[in-house]
Coordinates of C-alpha atoms and ligand atoms in Angstrom, one line a residue:
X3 CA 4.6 27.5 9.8
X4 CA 6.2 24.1 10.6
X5 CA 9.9 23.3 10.6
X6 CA 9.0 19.9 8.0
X7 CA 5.6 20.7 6.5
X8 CA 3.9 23.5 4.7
X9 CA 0.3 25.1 4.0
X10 CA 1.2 24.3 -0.2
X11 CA 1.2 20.4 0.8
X12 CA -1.9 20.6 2.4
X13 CA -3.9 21.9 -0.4
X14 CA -1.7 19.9 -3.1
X15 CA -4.2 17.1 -4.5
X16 CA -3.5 15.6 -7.8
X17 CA -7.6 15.0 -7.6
X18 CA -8.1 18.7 -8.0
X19 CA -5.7 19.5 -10.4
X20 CA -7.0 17.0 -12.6
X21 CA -11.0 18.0 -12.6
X22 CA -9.6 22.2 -12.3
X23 CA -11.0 22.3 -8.7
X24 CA -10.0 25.4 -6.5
X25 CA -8.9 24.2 -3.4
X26 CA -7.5 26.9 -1.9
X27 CA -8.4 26.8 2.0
X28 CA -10.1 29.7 4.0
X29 CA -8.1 31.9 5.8
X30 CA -9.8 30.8 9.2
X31 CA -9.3 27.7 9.0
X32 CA -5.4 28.4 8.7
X33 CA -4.8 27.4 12.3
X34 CA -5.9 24.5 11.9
X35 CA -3.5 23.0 9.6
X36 CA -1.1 25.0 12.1
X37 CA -2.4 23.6 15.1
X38 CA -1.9 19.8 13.4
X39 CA 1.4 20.4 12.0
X40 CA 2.9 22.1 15.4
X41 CA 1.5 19.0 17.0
X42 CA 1.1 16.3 15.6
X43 CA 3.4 16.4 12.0
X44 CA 6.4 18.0 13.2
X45 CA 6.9 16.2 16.1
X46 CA 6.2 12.8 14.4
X47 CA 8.8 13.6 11.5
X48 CA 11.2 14.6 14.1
X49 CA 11.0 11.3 15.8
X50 CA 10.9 9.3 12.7
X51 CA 13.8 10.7 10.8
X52 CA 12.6 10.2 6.8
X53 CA 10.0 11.9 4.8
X54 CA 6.5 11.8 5.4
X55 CA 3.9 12.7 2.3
X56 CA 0.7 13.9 2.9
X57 CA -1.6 12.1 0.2
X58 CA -4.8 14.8 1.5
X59 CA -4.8 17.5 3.2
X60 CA -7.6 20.0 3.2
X61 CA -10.1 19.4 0.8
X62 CA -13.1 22.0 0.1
X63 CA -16.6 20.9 0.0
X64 CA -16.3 19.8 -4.0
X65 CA -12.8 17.9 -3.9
X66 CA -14.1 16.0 -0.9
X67 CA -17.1 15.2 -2.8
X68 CA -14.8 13.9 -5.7
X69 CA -12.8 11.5 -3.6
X70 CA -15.7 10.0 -1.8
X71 CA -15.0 11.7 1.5
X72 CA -17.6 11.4 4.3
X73 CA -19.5 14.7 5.0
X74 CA -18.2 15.4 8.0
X75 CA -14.8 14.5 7.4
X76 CA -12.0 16.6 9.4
X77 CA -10.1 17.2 6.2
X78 CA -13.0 19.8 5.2
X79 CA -12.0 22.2 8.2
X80 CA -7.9 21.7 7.5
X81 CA -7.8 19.7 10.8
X82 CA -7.0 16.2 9.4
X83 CA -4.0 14.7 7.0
X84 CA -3.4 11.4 5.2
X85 CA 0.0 10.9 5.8
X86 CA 2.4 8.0 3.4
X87 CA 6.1 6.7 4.0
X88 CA 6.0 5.9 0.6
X89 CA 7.6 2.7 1.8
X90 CA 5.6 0.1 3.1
X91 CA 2.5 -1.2 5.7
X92 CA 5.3 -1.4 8.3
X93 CA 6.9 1.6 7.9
X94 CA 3.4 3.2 8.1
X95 CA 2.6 1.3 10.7
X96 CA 5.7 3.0 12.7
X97 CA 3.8 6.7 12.4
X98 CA 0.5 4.9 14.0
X99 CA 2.2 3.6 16.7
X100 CA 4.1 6.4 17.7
X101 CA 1.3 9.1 17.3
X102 CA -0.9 6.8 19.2
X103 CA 1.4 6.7 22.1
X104 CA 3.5 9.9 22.4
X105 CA 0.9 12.2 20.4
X106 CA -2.6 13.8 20.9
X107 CA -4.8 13.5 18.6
X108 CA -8.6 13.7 17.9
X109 CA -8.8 10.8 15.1
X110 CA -6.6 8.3 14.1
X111 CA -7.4 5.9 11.6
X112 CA -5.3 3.1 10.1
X113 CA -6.8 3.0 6.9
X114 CA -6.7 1.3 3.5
X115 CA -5.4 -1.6 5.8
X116 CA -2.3 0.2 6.4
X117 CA -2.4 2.1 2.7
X118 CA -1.9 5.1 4.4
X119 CA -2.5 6.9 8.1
X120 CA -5.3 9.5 8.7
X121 CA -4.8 11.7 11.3
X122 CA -6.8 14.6 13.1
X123 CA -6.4 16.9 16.0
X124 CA -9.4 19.6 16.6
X125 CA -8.9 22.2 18.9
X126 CA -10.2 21.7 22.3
X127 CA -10.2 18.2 21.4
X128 CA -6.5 17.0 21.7
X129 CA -7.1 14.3 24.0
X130 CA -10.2 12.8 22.6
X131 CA -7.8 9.9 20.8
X132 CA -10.5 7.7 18.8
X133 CA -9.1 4.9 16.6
X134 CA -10.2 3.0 13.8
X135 CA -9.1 0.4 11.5
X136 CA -10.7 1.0 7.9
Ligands
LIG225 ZN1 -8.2 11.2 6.0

């Protein structure tokens, strides 16, 4: 596992815990998270020097359901994170410039206008670098 993130914080969601949802992620989709975190998260909390929350991680079928998730949202296969300085826009605004130019990345989505960052990276698909502003 990472150096600065863990499996516990990807399934941690205050969401579940309040309406006894069971998100416990599938062991095959294990690599995933890995395969984000290795890439994406680790580097990006190296460079940036401060914590980094992640507000969602993976969310099975029924916790994506109760946040209003889309239905083919990355976070159901463990390949996407919303990630939060807890600080501010700008300081949220630093981890979407810097994954968008140093980092690969399938998905990354300044959302919330700046609330927080989503950010995906599918295996094969490192390089596919859409970006949205929601
Ligand atoms: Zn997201």
């Amino acid at each position: 596992m990472g150096k600065y993130f863990s499996i516990a914080e990807f399934v941690k969601s205050d969401t579940a815990d309040r309406k006894g949802i069971n998100n416990r992620i599938p062991h095959e989709f294990v690599p995933h998270v890995e395969n984000l975190i290795d890439k994406v998260l680790d580097p990006l909390r190296e460079w940036y020097g401060k914590p980094i929350y992640v507000n969602s991680g993976y969310r099975c079928p029924e916790l994506n359901r109760a946040v209003g998730g889309v239905g083919n949202s990355y976070h159901l296969l463990g390949c996407a994170a919303d990630l939060d300085t807890r600080l501010s826009k700008s300081e949220n605004g630093k981890l979407f410039e810097y994954i968008k130019e140093h980092l690969p990345f399938t998905e990354l989505g300044w959302e919330g206008n700046g609330a927080w960052i989503h950010v995906a990276l599918v295996l094969g698909r490192e390089e596919e670098k859409e970006v949205f502003y929601a």
